[in-house]
Coordinates of C-alpha atoms in Angstrom, one line a residue:
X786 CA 23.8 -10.9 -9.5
X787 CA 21.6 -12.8 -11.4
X788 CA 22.5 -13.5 -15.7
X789 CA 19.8 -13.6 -18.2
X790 CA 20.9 -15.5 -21.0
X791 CA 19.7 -14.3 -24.4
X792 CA 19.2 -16.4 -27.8
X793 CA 22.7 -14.7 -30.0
X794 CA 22.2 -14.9 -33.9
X795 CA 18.9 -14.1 -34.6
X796 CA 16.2 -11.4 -33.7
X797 CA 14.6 -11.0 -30.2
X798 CA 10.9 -12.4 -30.6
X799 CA 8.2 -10.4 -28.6
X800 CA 7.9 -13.5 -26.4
X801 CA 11.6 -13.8 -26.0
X802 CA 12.3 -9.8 -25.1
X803 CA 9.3 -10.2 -22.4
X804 CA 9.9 -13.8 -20.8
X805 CA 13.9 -12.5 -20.8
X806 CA 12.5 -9.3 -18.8
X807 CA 10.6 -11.2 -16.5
X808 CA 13.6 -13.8 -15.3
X809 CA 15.7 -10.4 -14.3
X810 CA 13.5 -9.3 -12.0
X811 CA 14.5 -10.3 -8.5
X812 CA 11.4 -9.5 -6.3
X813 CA 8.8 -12.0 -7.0
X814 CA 6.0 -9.5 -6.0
X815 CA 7.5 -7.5 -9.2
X816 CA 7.0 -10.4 -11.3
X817 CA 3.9 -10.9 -10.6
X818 CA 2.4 -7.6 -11.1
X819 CA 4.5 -6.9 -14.3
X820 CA 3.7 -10.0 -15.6
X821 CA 0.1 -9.1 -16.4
X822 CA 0.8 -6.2 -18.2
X823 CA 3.7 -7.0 -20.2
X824 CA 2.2 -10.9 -20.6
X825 CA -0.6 -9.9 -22.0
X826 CA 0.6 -6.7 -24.0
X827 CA 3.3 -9.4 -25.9
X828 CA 0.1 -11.8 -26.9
X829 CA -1.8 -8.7 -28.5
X830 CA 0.9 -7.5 -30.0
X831 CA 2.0 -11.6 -31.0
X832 CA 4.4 -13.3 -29.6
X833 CA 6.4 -14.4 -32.4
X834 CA 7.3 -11.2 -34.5
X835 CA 10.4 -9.7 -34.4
X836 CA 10.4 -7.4 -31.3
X837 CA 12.0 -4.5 -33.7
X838 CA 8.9 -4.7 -36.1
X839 CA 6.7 -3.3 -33.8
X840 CA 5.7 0.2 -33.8
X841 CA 5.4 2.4 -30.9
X842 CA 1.5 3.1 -32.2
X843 CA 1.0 -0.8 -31.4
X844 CA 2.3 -0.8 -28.0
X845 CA 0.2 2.2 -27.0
X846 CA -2.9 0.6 -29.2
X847 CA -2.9 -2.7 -27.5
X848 CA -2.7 -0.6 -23.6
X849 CA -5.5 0.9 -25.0
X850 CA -7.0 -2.0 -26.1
X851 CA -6.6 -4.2 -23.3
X852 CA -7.1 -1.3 -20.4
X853 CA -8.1 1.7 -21.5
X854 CA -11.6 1.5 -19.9
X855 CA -10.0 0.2 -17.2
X856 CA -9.1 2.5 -13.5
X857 CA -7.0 4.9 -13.6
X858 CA -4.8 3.1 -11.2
X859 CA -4.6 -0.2 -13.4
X860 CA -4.1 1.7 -16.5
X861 CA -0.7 3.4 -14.3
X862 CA 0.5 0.2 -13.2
X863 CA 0.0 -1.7 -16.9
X864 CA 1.7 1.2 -18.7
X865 CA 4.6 1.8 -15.8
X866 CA 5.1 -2.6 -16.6
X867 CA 5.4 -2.4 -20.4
X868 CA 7.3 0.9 -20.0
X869 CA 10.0 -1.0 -17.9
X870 CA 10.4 -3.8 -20.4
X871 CA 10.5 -1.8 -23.2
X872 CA 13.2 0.4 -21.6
X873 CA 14.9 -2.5 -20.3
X874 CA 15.1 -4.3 -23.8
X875 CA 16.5 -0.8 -25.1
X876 CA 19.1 -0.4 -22.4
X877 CA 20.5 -4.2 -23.5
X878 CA 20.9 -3.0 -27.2
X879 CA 17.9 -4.9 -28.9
X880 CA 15.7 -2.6 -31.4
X881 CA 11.8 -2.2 -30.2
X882 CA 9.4 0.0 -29.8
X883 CA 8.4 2.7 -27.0
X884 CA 5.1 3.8 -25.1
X885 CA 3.9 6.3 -27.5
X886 CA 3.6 10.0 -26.0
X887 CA 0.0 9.7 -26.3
X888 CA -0.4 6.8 -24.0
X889 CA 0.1 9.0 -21.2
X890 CA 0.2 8.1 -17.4
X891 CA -3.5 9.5 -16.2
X892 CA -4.1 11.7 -12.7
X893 CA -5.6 9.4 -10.2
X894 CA -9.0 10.8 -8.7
X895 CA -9.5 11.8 -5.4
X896 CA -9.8 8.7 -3.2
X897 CA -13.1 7.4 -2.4
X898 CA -12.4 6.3 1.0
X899 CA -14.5 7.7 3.4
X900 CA -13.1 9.5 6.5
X901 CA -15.0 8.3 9.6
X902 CA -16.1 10.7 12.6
X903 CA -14.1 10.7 15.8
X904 CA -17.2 9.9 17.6
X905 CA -18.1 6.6 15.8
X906 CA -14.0 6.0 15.9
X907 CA -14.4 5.6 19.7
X908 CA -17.9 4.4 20.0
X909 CA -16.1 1.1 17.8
X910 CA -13.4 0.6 19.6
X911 CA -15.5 0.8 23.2
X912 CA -17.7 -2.1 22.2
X913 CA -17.2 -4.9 24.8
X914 CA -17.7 -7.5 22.2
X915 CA -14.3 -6.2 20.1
X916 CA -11.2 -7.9 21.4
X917 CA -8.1 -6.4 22.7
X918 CA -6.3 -7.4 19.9
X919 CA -9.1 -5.6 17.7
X920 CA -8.9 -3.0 19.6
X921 CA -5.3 -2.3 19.7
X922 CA -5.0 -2.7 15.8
X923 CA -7.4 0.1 15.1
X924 CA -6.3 2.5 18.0
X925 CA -2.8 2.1 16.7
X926 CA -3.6 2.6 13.0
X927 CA -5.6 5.9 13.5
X928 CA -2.9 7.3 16.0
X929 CA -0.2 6.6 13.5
X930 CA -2.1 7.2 10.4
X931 CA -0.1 4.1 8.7
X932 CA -0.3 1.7 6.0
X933 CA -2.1 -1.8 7.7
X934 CA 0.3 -4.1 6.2
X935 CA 3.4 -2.0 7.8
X936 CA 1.6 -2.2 11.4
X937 CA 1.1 -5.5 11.1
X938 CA 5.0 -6.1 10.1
X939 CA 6.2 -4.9 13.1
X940 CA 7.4 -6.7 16.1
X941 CA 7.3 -6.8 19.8
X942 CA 11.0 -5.8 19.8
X943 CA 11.2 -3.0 17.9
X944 CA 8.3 -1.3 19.5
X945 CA 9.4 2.2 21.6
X946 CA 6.9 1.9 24.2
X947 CA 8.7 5.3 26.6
X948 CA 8.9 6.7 23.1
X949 CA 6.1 5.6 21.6
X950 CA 7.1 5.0 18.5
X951 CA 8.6 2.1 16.2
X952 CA 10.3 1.5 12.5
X953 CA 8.0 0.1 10.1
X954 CA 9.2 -1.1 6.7
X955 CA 7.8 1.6 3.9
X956 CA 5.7 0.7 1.0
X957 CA 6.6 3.7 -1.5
X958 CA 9.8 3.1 -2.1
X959 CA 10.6 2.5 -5.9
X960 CA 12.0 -0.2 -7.6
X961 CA 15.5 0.7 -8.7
X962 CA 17.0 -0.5 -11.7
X963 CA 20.5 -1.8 -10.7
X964 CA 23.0 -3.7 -13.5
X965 CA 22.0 -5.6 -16.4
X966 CA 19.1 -4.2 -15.8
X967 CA 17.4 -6.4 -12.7
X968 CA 14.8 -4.8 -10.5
X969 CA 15.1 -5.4 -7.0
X970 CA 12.5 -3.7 -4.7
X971 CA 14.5 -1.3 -2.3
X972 CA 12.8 -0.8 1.1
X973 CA 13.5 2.1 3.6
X974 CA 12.6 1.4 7.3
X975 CA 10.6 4.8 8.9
X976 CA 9.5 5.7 11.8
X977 CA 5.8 6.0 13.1
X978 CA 4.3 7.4 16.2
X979 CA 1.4 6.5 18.2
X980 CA -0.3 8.3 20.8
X981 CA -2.1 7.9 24.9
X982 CA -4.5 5.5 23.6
X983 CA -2.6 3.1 21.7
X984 CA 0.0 3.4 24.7
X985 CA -2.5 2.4 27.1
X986 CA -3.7 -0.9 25.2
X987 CA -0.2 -2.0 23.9
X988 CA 0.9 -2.7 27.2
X989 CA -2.4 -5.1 28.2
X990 CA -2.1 -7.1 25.0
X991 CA 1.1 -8.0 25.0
X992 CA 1.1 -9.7 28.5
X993 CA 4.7 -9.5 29.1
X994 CA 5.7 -10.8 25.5
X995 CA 9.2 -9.6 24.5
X996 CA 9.4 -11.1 20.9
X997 CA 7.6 -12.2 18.0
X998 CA 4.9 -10.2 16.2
X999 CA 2.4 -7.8 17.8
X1000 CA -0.6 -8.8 16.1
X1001 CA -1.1 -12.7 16.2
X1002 CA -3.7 -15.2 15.5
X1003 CA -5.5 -16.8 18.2
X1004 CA -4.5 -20.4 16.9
X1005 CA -1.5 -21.9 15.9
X1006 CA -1.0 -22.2 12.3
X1007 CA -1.8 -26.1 10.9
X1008 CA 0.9 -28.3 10.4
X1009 CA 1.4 -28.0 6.6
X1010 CA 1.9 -24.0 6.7
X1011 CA 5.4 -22.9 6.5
X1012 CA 6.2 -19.5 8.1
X1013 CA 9.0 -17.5 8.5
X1014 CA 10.5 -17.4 11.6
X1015 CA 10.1 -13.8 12.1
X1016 CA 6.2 -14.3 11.6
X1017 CA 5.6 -16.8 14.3
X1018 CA 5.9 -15.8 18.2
X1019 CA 8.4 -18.4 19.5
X1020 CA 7.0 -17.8 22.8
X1021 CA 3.2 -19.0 21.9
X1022 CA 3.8 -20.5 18.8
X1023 CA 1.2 -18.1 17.1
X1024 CA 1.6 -16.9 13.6
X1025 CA 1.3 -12.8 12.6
X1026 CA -1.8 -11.8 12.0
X1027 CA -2.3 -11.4 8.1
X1028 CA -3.8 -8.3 6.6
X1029 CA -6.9 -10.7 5.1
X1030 CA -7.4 -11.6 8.9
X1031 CA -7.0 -8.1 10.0
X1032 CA -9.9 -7.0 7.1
X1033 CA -12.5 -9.7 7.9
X1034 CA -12.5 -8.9 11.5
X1035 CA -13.0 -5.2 10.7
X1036 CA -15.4 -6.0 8.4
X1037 CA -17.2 -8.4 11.2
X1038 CA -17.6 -5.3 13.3
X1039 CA -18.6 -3.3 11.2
X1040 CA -20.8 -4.8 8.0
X1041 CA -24.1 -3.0 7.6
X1042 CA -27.0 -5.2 8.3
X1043 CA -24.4 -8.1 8.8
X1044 CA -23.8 -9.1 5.1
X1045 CA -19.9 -9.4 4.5
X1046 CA -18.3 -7.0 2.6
X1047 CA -19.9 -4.0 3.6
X1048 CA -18.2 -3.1 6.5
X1049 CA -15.5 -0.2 7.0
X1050 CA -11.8 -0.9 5.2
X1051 CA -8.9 -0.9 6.9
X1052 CA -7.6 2.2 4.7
X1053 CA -9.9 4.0 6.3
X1054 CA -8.2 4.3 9.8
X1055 CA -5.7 6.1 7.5
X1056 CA -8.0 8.2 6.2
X1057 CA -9.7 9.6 9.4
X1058 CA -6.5 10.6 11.1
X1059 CA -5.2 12.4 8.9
X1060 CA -8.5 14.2 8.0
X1061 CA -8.7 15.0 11.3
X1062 CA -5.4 15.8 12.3
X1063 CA -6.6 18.2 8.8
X1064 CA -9.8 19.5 11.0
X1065 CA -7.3 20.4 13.8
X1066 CA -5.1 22.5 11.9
X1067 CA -1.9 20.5 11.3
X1068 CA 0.0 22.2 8.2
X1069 CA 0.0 20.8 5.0
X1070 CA 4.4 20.0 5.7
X1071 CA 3.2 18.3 8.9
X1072 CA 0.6 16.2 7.8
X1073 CA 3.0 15.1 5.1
X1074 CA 5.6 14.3 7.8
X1075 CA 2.9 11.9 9.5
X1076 CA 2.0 10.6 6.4
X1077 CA 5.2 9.9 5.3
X1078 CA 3.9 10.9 1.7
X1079 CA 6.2 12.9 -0.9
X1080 CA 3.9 14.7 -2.7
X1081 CA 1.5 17.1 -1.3
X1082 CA -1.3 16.7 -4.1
X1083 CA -1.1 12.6 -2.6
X1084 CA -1.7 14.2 1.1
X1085 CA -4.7 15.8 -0.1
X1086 CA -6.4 12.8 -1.8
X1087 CA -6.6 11.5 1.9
X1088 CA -8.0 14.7 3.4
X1089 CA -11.7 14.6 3.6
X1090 CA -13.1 17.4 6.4
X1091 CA -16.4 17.6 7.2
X1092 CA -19.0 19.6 6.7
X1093 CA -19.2 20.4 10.2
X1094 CA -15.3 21.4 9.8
X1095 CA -15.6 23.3 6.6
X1096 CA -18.6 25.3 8.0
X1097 CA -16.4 26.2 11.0
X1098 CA -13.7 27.2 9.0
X1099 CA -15.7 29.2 6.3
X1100 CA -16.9 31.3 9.6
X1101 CA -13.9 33.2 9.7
X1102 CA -14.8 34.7 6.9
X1103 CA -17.6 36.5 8.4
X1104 CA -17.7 40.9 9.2
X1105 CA -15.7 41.3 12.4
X1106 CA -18.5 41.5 14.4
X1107 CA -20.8 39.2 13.4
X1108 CA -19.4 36.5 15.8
X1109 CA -19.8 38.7 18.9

């Protein structure tokens, strides 16, 4: 358990309250991403007033300030930050301010990712000049319609090849507040499933490999990096493949006119399977079981059919015997 030792005698500064905050959070990932929003909202709001003169109108005038024509998604994460230290500092019994009920957390749009076509799907993955390892990645992440970074966490030995299936550590769970207020980041393992193609390929790219990562590089990491053990195959001595890897090569593959950056995103393999799983009639309740999402509204931000699909399905609509 970690302690946070507080100045006694005298009134929490602004700088104080959000630099005490910051040293109770245990995940360093947290820290980081908090520390942007509450960092900077502390300097608007200055850094060495009394944390109780400050009005809730401030805190929701210097969000505004600082994001408000930012995405939706960044305005989400710097409110849900300052929202945390503000309720944190009230739960230890020092006076302050709240998020006003006017700074409100905003709707996220529909995702923008496009959902690729089956046929270009297979027409990229049946290029001779995409390795194995390529290959395999992209097979395995349409199949299972999951998060890049959670297929590239997962091992050779927790793989189900007869089953076809493995556990993959889970992004969305929260952060849960635990005593004196520290925020550790709580992580559920789930399970993912894959299907005849990625079965087929699994097999011919690990090359009787028992252990170590899945996905690796194709040389040895330089003597000044330090990796965890888990992350280099003690077999081959080669280090996991990182998602930055994993999103140039897709991008090599794929970039329009061959100018970086303009190539497909790795998101997208997510996209497209469940879209099509979508086009194939999987219910909502299933497609949310693949997913792994909560939320329906979040399944259908990932749901793009075609127009092909959507004139198919708006056919059923037609007199009885127009179809004949």
């Amino acid at each position: 358990m970690q302690l946070v030792r507080l100045p006694a005698g005298k009134a929490l500064t602004v700088r104080t309250a959000a630099d005490a905050f910051l040293d109770s959070l245990g995940n360093t990932n947290t820290v980081r991403n908090y520390g942007i929003g509450v960092g900077k909202t502390a300097e608007r709001l200055g850094e060495d007033r009394p944390l109780a003169t400050v009005a809730d109108d401030e805190i929701g005038g210097a969000l505004e300030q600082l994001w408000g024509e930012s995405a939706v998604n960044t305005w989400n994460a710097r409110r849900a930050a300052v929202l945390s230290w503000l309720s944190w500092c009230g739960e230890h019994g020092y006076d302050g301010p709240k998020v006003p009920t006017w700074a409100k957390r905003l709707t996220p749009p529909d995702s923008e990712t496009p959902a690729r076509s089956k046929m270009a799907i297979d027409r990229l993955i049946a290029r001779r000049d995409v390795h194995l390892r390529e290959k395999t990645l992209w097979r395995m992440l349409y199949e299972t319609v999951a998060r890049s970074e959670e297929i590239l966490g997962v091992n050779i030995e927790e793989l189900d090849l007869a089953g076809r299936r493995a556990p993959v550590k889970a992004k969305g769970a929260r952060p849960r507040t635990r005593r004196r207020g520290a925020v550790r980041e709580d992580y559920v393992l789930e399970t993912v499933y894959w299907d005849a193609g990625t079965a087929r390929l699994l097999p011919r790219l690990l090359k009787g490999r028992t252990r170590g990562p899945v996905f690796v590089t194709h040389r040895k990491p330089g003597p000044g990096k330090v990796l965890a053990p888990r992350d280099v195959c003690p077999d081959t001595g080669l280090a996991r493949l990182s998602y930055g890897q994993a999103r140039m090569l897709l991008d090599e593959h794929t970039a329009i006119g061959g100018v970086s950056g303009t190539g497909w995103d790795l998101h997208e393999w997510r996209h497209s399977g469940l879209t099509h799983l979508g086009e194939a009639g999987a219910s909502l309740l299933m497609l949310m079981a693949k997913s792994r999402h909560k939320k329906p509204e979040n399944v259908r931000r990932y749901f793009h059919p075609s127009a092909d699909a959507i004139a198919e399905v708006t056919s059923l609509l037609a007199p009885g015997d127009s179809r004949r």
